[in-house]
């Protein structure tokens, strides 16, 4: 597929100045950032990456000149395509996410970007675990979407101590070591250099709180393993690898920390008749020579039930007939529905006692006209 034009992606004119480009990117980054977007995380992430790639090129004088001259070839990102570690402008948008998330409990701005840049700088905290739940869907389930209750094992809040981790009558107090920050600074030697690193506080395990006497049920963590029933809903059109993020449905955080997220990941079961390519459905259909020559009307299975299909007279092997709107709905735009494509294969039968005579007659009839073979023989004769 041809790569989209960077100017088009950012929705700016080719002669736009730096400020216009920056403004356009900031607006799009705000719309598509996976942590803020209304879109599914998969789609938001893709779009966020796409606009960031365009910005990486157009915000850089040198890269922009090369792109204007040579197109995508001029900036092929070392041949491997754009990856997040090649994005050098995160500062241009970091403030947006600072506003959006109000410098919340997590590591703040750097944290949000570090997810993408793989920087591993996420500050230690008492947030619960993110969980992954794999679900396998049949083609029909993916077509209709599903609603079902699932049970997932996860960390839950301890009932005995209401998640505080403290035994009855015992007090919870701010950790002395980290003064409630959950993190401490430590000198780390790397070769000749010593750097200051922020690491999780060992005394409170990052929660910022300690208890005099830990709860006997959860041993002070405030969490216990539970099996939680969750109502799962996947909209029509999910494909292999689709990820659904359910905020706050992951594990409970230690000592009443915020809950993690649950990621539901879709796997697709292969269908024995239909093949799928994104939102398009493909069906291989064998027809007889007589049907190919004269045409026919056949009942054809589709995802929404059987439909009548007209095989036109003169259909060839390899022809593809299309049933519009009989494919998969698009998961992000349900009104957009793919097609079903019927790939025709004309199957040549073995003649039997009844048909042999007819085939022989047809052969004689056909041989009265000059054949393809006669025509090419003439050229060489
Ligand atoms: Zn501490
Ligand atoms: Zn407890």
Short mmCIF file of C-alpha atoms and ligand atoms in Angstrom, two decimals:
data_model
loop_
_atom_site.label_atom_id
_atom_site.label_comp_id
_atom_site.label_asym_id
_atom_site.label_seq_id
_atom_site.Cartn_x
_atom_site.Cartn_y
_atom_site.Cartn_z
CA UNK A 1 0.00 0.00 0.00
CA UNK A 2 1.29 3.43 -0.87
CA UNK A 3 2.42 5.41 2.14
CA UNK A 4 0.29 8.41 2.97
CA UNK A 5 1.65 11.87 2.37
CA UNK A 6 2.98 13.46 5.58
CA UNK A 7 1.38 16.82 4.83
CA UNK A 8 -1.92 15.08 4.27
CA UNK A 9 -1.60 13.18 7.56
CA UNK A 10 -1.15 16.42 9.47
CA UNK A 11 -3.72 18.18 7.29
CA UNK A 12 -1.41 21.07 6.42
CA UNK A 13 -0.38 22.73 3.16
CA UNK A 14 3.00 21.95 1.60
CA UNK A 15 4.25 25.48 2.22
CA UNK A 16 3.13 25.64 5.86
CA UNK A 17 5.50 27.25 8.32
CA UNK A 18 6.90 25.55 11.42
CA UNK A 19 4.29 27.01 13.70
CA UNK A 20 1.37 25.74 11.64
CA UNK A 21 2.85 22.26 11.49
CA UNK A 22 3.47 22.18 15.22
CA UNK A 23 -0.05 23.38 15.93
CA UNK A 24 -1.56 20.74 13.65
CA UNK A 25 0.49 18.00 15.26
CA UNK A 26 -0.36 19.06 18.79
CA UNK A 27 -4.04 18.98 17.95
CA UNK A 28 -3.82 15.50 16.42
CA UNK A 29 -1.63 14.17 19.22
CA UNK A 30 -4.27 15.29 21.69
CA UNK A 31 -7.00 13.50 19.73
CA UNK A 32 -5.17 10.23 19.18
CA UNK A 33 -3.05 9.74 22.28
CA UNK A 34 -4.07 6.24 23.40
CA UNK A 35 -4.45 7.33 27.01
CA UNK A 36 -6.83 10.12 26.11
CA UNK A 37 -8.49 8.95 22.92
CA UNK A 38 -12.03 7.69 22.63
CA UNK A 39 -10.86 5.30 19.92
CA UNK A 40 -9.87 1.71 20.62
CA UNK A 41 -6.28 1.60 21.92
CA UNK A 42 -5.16 -0.28 18.84
CA UNK A 43 -6.47 2.34 16.46
CA UNK A 44 -5.46 5.31 18.60
CA UNK A 45 -1.94 3.97 18.93
CA UNK A 46 -1.65 3.48 15.18
CA UNK A 47 -2.90 6.98 14.43
CA UNK A 48 -0.80 8.55 17.16
CA UNK A 49 2.26 6.88 15.70
CA UNK A 50 1.32 7.94 12.18
CA UNK A 51 0.96 11.62 13.06
CA UNK A 52 4.15 11.50 15.14
CA UNK A 53 6.09 10.03 12.24
CA UNK A 54 4.81 12.79 9.94
CA UNK A 55 5.74 15.40 12.53
CA UNK A 56 9.18 13.92 13.10
CA UNK A 57 9.93 14.57 9.43
CA UNK A 58 8.15 17.87 8.85
CA UNK A 59 9.40 19.50 12.05
CA UNK A 60 13.00 18.85 11.07
CA UNK A 61 14.34 21.22 8.42
CA UNK A 62 16.79 18.73 7.00
CA UNK A 63 14.39 15.79 6.92
CA UNK A 64 11.64 17.96 5.48
CA UNK A 65 13.88 19.09 2.61
CA UNK A 66 14.79 15.52 1.81
CA UNK A 67 11.16 14.47 1.98
CA UNK A 68 10.08 17.30 -0.32
CA UNK A 69 12.74 16.26 -2.82
CA UNK A 70 12.65 12.49 -2.69
CA UNK A 71 9.40 11.62 -0.93
CA UNK A 72 9.33 8.76 1.58
CA UNK A 73 12.52 7.36 0.11
CA UNK A 74 14.37 10.44 1.34
CA UNK A 75 13.55 9.64 4.97
CA UNK A 76 13.23 5.90 5.19
CA UNK A 77 14.34 5.80 8.83
CA UNK A 78 17.35 3.59 8.18
CA UNK A 79 15.26 1.28 6.04
CA UNK A 80 13.42 -0.15 9.01
CA UNK A 81 10.46 2.23 9.09
CA UNK A 82 9.67 4.68 11.84
CA UNK A 83 9.99 3.52 15.42
CA UNK A 84 9.36 5.45 18.61
CA UNK A 85 12.99 5.72 19.58
CA UNK A 86 13.45 7.86 16.46
CA UNK A 87 10.93 10.39 17.67
CA UNK A 88 12.85 13.41 18.90
CA UNK A 89 10.04 15.88 19.57
CA UNK A 90 8.23 14.49 22.58
CA UNK A 91 8.91 17.76 24.37
CA UNK A 92 6.65 19.52 21.89
CA UNK A 93 3.63 17.67 23.20
CA UNK A 94 4.58 16.57 26.69
CA UNK A 95 2.84 19.58 28.22
CA UNK A 96 -0.46 18.49 26.67
CA UNK A 97 -0.39 15.27 28.58
CA UNK A 98 0.70 17.10 31.67
CA UNK A 99 -2.56 19.03 31.45
CA UNK A 100 -4.65 16.03 30.58
CA UNK A 101 -3.48 13.96 33.44
CA UNK A 102 -2.84 16.75 35.87
CA UNK A 103 0.46 15.21 36.89
CA UNK A 104 -1.60 12.50 38.60
CA UNK A 105 -0.46 9.73 40.85
CA UNK A 106 1.65 8.10 38.21
CA UNK A 107 5.04 9.15 37.04
CA UNK A 108 3.52 12.06 35.11
CA UNK A 109 4.48 13.06 31.62
CA UNK A 110 7.63 11.05 31.21
CA UNK A 111 5.70 8.00 32.19
CA UNK A 112 3.16 8.31 29.42
CA UNK A 113 5.84 8.64 26.80
CA UNK A 114 8.05 5.99 28.28
CA UNK A 115 5.37 3.44 27.47
CA UNK A 116 5.98 4.20 23.81
CA UNK A 117 9.66 4.82 23.90
CA UNK A 118 10.37 1.74 25.94
CA UNK A 119 12.41 3.88 28.24
CA UNK A 120 11.44 1.82 31.25
CA UNK A 121 11.45 4.95 33.34
CA UNK A 122 8.06 4.35 34.84
CA UNK A 123 8.28 5.33 38.45
CA UNK A 124 7.55 2.66 41.01
CA UNK A 125 4.14 3.10 42.59
CA UNK A 126 1.39 1.14 44.18
CA UNK A 127 -0.76 0.78 41.12
CA UNK A 128 -2.17 -2.70 40.54
CA UNK A 129 -1.04 -4.99 37.75
CA UNK A 130 -2.27 -4.68 34.20
CA UNK A 131 -3.74 -7.98 33.15
CA UNK A 132 -4.14 -9.67 29.80
CA UNK A 133 -7.04 -11.92 28.93
CA UNK A 134 -6.99 -13.84 25.66
CA UNK A 135 -10.24 -14.71 24.00
CA UNK A 136 -10.76 -16.78 20.86
CA UNK A 137 -13.66 -15.79 18.65
CA UNK A 138 -15.31 -17.66 15.81
CA UNK A 139 -15.87 -15.69 12.64
CA UNK A 140 -19.55 -15.52 13.44
CA UNK A 141 -18.88 -14.14 16.93
CA UNK A 142 -16.54 -11.54 15.48
CA UNK A 143 -19.19 -10.63 12.92
CA UNK A 144 -21.95 -10.15 15.46
CA UNK A 145 -19.87 -8.98 18.37
CA UNK A 146 -20.12 -10.67 21.74
CA UNK A 147 -21.44 -9.95 25.18
CA UNK A 148 -20.51 -12.42 27.83
CA UNK A 149 -19.46 -12.76 31.40
CA UNK A 150 -15.91 -13.88 32.01
CA UNK A 151 -14.19 -14.79 35.22
CA UNK A 152 -10.65 -13.64 35.73
CA UNK A 153 -8.29 -14.34 38.57
CA UNK A 154 -6.81 -11.08 39.82
CA UNK A 155 -5.60 -9.25 42.86
CA UNK A 156 -8.53 -7.97 44.87
CA UNK A 157 -8.78 -5.69 47.83
CA UNK A 158 -8.52 -7.55 51.17
CA UNK A 159 -11.89 -7.49 52.90
CA UNK A 160 -10.55 -7.93 56.37
CA UNK A 161 -8.52 -4.71 56.35
CA UNK A 162 -10.40 -2.94 53.53
CA UNK A 163 -7.21 -2.92 51.52
CA UNK A 164 -5.17 -0.91 54.00
CA UNK A 165 -2.95 -3.84 54.98
CA UNK A 166 -3.16 -2.89 58.65
CA UNK A 167 -4.42 -5.28 61.35
CA UNK A 168 -7.45 -4.15 63.39
CA UNK A 169 -6.48 -1.42 65.83
CA UNK A 170 -3.16 -0.95 64.10
CA UNK A 171 -2.28 2.32 62.49
CA UNK A 172 -1.22 3.17 59.01
CA UNK A 173 1.45 5.82 58.90
CA UNK A 174 3.49 7.59 56.32
CA UNK A 175 6.68 5.73 55.51
CA UNK A 176 9.67 7.37 57.19
CA UNK A 177 12.21 6.22 54.65
CA UNK A 178 10.61 7.85 51.62
CA UNK A 179 8.35 10.33 53.43
CA UNK A 180 5.34 8.90 51.67
CA UNK A 181 6.76 9.26 48.17
CA UNK A 182 7.10 5.53 47.59
CA UNK A 183 10.40 6.22 45.89
CA UNK A 184 13.89 7.00 47.06
CA UNK A 185 16.92 8.37 45.27
CA UNK A 186 20.02 6.30 45.12
CA UNK A 187 23.47 6.70 43.65
CA UNK A 188 24.16 4.08 41.04
CA UNK A 189 27.61 3.54 39.63
CA UNK A 190 27.82 2.90 35.92
CA UNK A 191 31.39 2.50 34.78
CA UNK A 192 33.23 5.72 35.63
CA UNK A 193 30.11 7.66 36.31
CA UNK A 194 27.75 7.74 39.21
CA UNK A 195 24.20 8.71 38.49
CA UNK A 196 21.29 9.35 40.74
CA UNK A 197 18.44 6.95 40.14
CA UNK A 198 14.97 6.91 41.57
CA UNK A 199 14.02 3.49 42.82
CA UNK A 200 11.14 1.95 44.72
CA UNK A 201 11.27 2.38 48.47
CA UNK A 202 12.06 -0.97 50.01
CA UNK A 203 10.45 -0.28 53.37
CA UNK A 204 6.96 0.40 52.06
CA UNK A 205 7.26 -1.41 48.72
CA UNK A 206 6.41 1.81 46.93
CA UNK A 207 3.12 2.46 48.68
CA UNK A 208 4.43 5.34 50.78
CA UNK A 209 2.77 3.88 53.89
CA UNK A 210 3.76 1.44 56.59
CA UNK A 211 1.64 -0.29 59.23
CA UNK A 212 2.44 -1.04 62.84
CA UNK A 213 0.89 -4.49 62.67
CA UNK A 214 0.12 -6.07 59.31
CA UNK A 215 -3.26 -7.66 58.55
CA UNK A 216 -3.14 -11.42 59.08
CA UNK A 217 -5.13 -12.26 55.96
CA UNK A 218 -3.16 -10.31 53.36
CA UNK A 219 0.08 -10.02 55.35
CA UNK A 220 0.08 -6.27 55.07
CA UNK A 221 -0.22 -5.93 51.31
CA UNK A 222 -3.93 -5.14 51.38
CA UNK A 223 -4.52 -7.47 48.46
CA UNK A 224 -5.72 -11.04 48.15
CA UNK A 225 -6.28 -13.22 45.09
CA UNK A 226 -9.90 -13.19 43.92
CA UNK A 227 -11.91 -14.42 40.97
CA UNK A 228 -13.78 -11.54 39.50
CA UNK A 229 -16.70 -11.78 37.12
CA UNK A 230 -16.57 -9.16 34.41
CA UNK A 231 -19.07 -8.31 31.72
CA UNK A 232 -17.17 -8.36 28.49
CA UNK A 233 -18.45 -6.71 25.36
CA UNK A 234 -16.63 -6.81 22.04
CA UNK A 235 -18.20 -4.81 19.21
CA UNK A 236 -18.77 -6.38 15.77
CA UNK A 237 -15.76 -6.54 13.46
CA UNK A 238 -12.94 -7.51 15.84
CA UNK A 239 -9.98 -9.14 14.11
CA UNK A 240 -7.01 -11.17 15.22
CA UNK A 241 -4.87 -9.09 17.57
CA UNK A 242 -7.61 -6.61 18.47
CA UNK A 243 -7.05 -5.22 21.95
CA UNK A 244 -9.75 -3.95 24.20
CA UNK A 245 -8.66 -1.97 27.21
CA UNK A 246 -10.88 -2.05 30.27
CA UNK A 247 -9.73 0.66 32.58
CA UNK A 248 -9.54 -0.20 36.26
CA UNK A 249 -10.39 -3.88 35.70
CA UNK A 250 -6.88 -5.13 36.35
CA UNK A 251 -5.38 -6.05 39.69
CA UNK A 252 -5.98 -4.06 42.86
CA UNK A 253 -3.04 -1.93 43.96
CA UNK A 254 -1.27 -2.75 47.21
CA UNK A 255 -2.50 -0.70 50.18
CA UNK A 256 -5.46 0.72 48.31
CA UNK A 257 -3.40 1.84 45.35
CA UNK A 258 -5.14 2.46 42.03
CA UNK A 259 -6.28 -0.56 40.06
CA UNK A 260 -4.50 -1.67 36.91
CA UNK A 261 -6.18 -2.16 33.54
CA UNK A 262 -7.40 -5.29 31.88
CA UNK A 263 -6.46 -5.87 28.25
CA UNK A 264 -8.63 -8.29 26.35
CA UNK A 265 -6.81 -9.65 23.31
CA UNK A 266 -8.75 -11.28 20.49
CA UNK A 267 -7.58 -14.38 18.65
CA UNK A 268 -9.51 -15.54 15.62
CA UNK A 269 -10.50 -19.12 14.95
CA UNK A 270 -10.15 -20.14 11.33
CA UNK A 271 -13.41 -20.74 9.48
CA UNK A 272 -13.63 -23.79 7.28
CA UNK A 273 -15.46 -22.07 4.42
CA UNK A 274 -14.82 -18.35 4.63
CA UNK A 275 -11.44 -16.68 4.52
CA UNK A 276 -11.01 -13.23 5.94
CA UNK A 277 -8.80 -10.34 4.89
CA UNK A 278 -9.49 -7.39 7.17
CA UNK A 279 -13.14 -6.60 6.51
CA UNK A 280 -13.35 -8.60 3.28
CA UNK A 281 -14.63 -12.16 3.16
CA UNK A 282 -13.52 -14.59 0.49
CA UNK A 283 -15.36 -17.70 -0.60
CA UNK A 284 -14.04 -20.19 -3.14
CA UNK A 285 -16.79 -21.60 -5.34
CA UNK A 286 -16.64 -24.42 -7.85
CA UNK A 287 -19.04 -24.35 -10.77
CA UNK A 288 -19.58 -26.71 -13.72
CA UNK A 289 -18.62 -25.84 -17.31
CA UNK A 290 -22.33 -25.68 -18.17
CA UNK A 291 -22.96 -23.14 -15.38
CA UNK A 292 -19.94 -21.15 -16.59
CA UNK A 293 -21.15 -21.13 -20.19
CA UNK A 294 -24.87 -20.56 -19.69
CA UNK A 295 -24.90 -18.89 -16.28
CA UNK A 296 -26.98 -19.79 -13.23
CA UNK A 297 -28.52 -18.56 -10.03
CA UNK A 298 -27.10 -20.14 -6.91
CA UNK A 299 -27.73 -19.99 -3.20
CA UNK A 300 -24.54 -18.80 -1.51
CA UNK A 301 -23.73 -18.74 2.20
CA UNK A 302 -22.74 -15.38 3.69
CA UNK A 303 -22.13 -14.25 7.27
CA UNK A 304 -25.68 -12.90 7.39
CA UNK A 305 -27.32 -16.00 5.88
CA UNK A 306 -27.86 -17.42 2.41
CA UNK A 307 -28.29 -15.13 -0.56
CA UNK A 308 -28.98 -15.67 -4.26
CA UNK A 309 -25.98 -15.08 -6.50
CA UNK A 310 -26.18 -14.66 -10.25
CA UNK A 311 -23.43 -16.42 -12.18
CA UNK A 312 -23.31 -14.53 -15.47
CA UNK A 313 -23.09 -16.41 -18.75
CA UNK A 314 -19.45 -16.67 -19.83
CA UNK A 315 -17.94 -16.72 -16.33
CA UNK A 316 -14.31 -17.86 -16.35
CA UNK A 317 -12.17 -19.68 -13.84
CA UNK A 318 -10.48 -17.03 -11.71
CA UNK A 319 -13.31 -14.52 -12.05
CA UNK A 320 -14.29 -12.91 -8.77
CA UNK A 321 -17.91 -12.01 -8.10
CA UNK A 322 -18.67 -9.52 -5.37
CA UNK A 323 -21.50 -9.29 -2.89
CA UNK A 324 -21.35 -5.74 -1.58
CA UNK A 325 -21.97 -5.22 2.11
CA UNK A 326 -21.73 -8.95 2.91
CA UNK A 327 -18.32 -8.75 4.54
CA UNK A 328 -17.29 -7.70 8.05
CA UNK A 329 -18.33 -4.45 9.68
CA UNK A 330 -15.45 -2.13 10.50
CA UNK A 331 -14.86 -2.18 14.23
CA UNK A 332 -14.36 1.55 14.52
CA UNK A 333 -16.94 2.55 11.93
CA UNK A 334 -19.81 0.03 12.02
CA UNK A 335 -21.54 1.64 9.04
CA UNK A 336 -18.55 0.66 6.92
CA UNK A 337 -19.03 -2.97 5.87
CA UNK A 338 -16.73 -5.00 3.64
CA UNK A 339 -17.76 -7.24 0.76
CA UNK A 340 -17.87 -10.94 0.18
CA UNK A 341 -15.79 -11.99 -2.80
CA UNK A 342 -16.61 -15.23 -4.59
CA UNK A 343 -13.63 -16.70 -6.40
CA UNK A 344 -14.83 -18.90 -9.24
CA UNK A 345 -13.21 -22.15 -10.22
CA UNK A 346 -14.69 -23.99 -13.20
CA UNK A 347 -14.36 -27.65 -12.37
CA UNK A 348 -13.97 -29.92 -15.37
CA UNK A 349 -15.92 -33.16 -14.84
CA UNK A 350 -15.13 -36.65 -16.07
CA UNK A 351 -17.68 -37.59 -18.76
CA UNK A 352 -19.98 -40.50 -17.95
CA UNK A 353 -22.25 -42.64 -20.12
CA UNK A 354 -24.93 -39.96 -20.21
CA UNK A 355 -22.79 -36.89 -20.83
CA UNK A 356 -20.08 -38.34 -23.06
CA UNK A 357 -22.28 -38.06 -26.16
CA UNK A 358 -23.20 -34.47 -25.40
CA UNK A 359 -19.57 -33.46 -24.84
CA UNK A 360 -18.61 -35.11 -28.12
CA UNK A 361 -21.30 -33.12 -29.92
CA UNK A 362 -20.07 -29.92 -28.32
CA UNK A 363 -16.53 -30.72 -29.38
CA UNK A 364 -17.62 -31.22 -32.98
CA UNK A 365 -19.63 -28.00 -32.94
CA UNK A 366 -16.73 -26.01 -31.52
CA UNK A 367 -14.26 -27.47 -34.03
CA UNK A 368 -16.24 -25.99 -36.93
CA UNK A 369 -14.94 -22.56 -35.97
CA UNK A 370 -11.19 -21.89 -36.24
CA UNK A 371 -9.75 -22.60 -32.81
CA UNK A 372 -7.10 -20.73 -30.87
CA UNK A 373 -4.65 -23.44 -31.93
CA UNK A 374 -5.49 -22.95 -35.66
CA UNK A 375 -4.93 -19.23 -35.34
CA UNK A 376 -1.47 -19.49 -33.85
CA UNK A 377 -0.48 -22.29 -36.28
CA UNK A 378 -1.36 -19.93 -39.19
CA UNK A 379 1.08 -17.37 -37.85
CA UNK A 380 3.97 -19.80 -37.93
CA UNK A 381 2.92 -21.86 -40.99
ZN1 LIG B 1 8.75 4.15 51.83
ZN1 LIG B 2 -5.74 -7.44 54.80
#
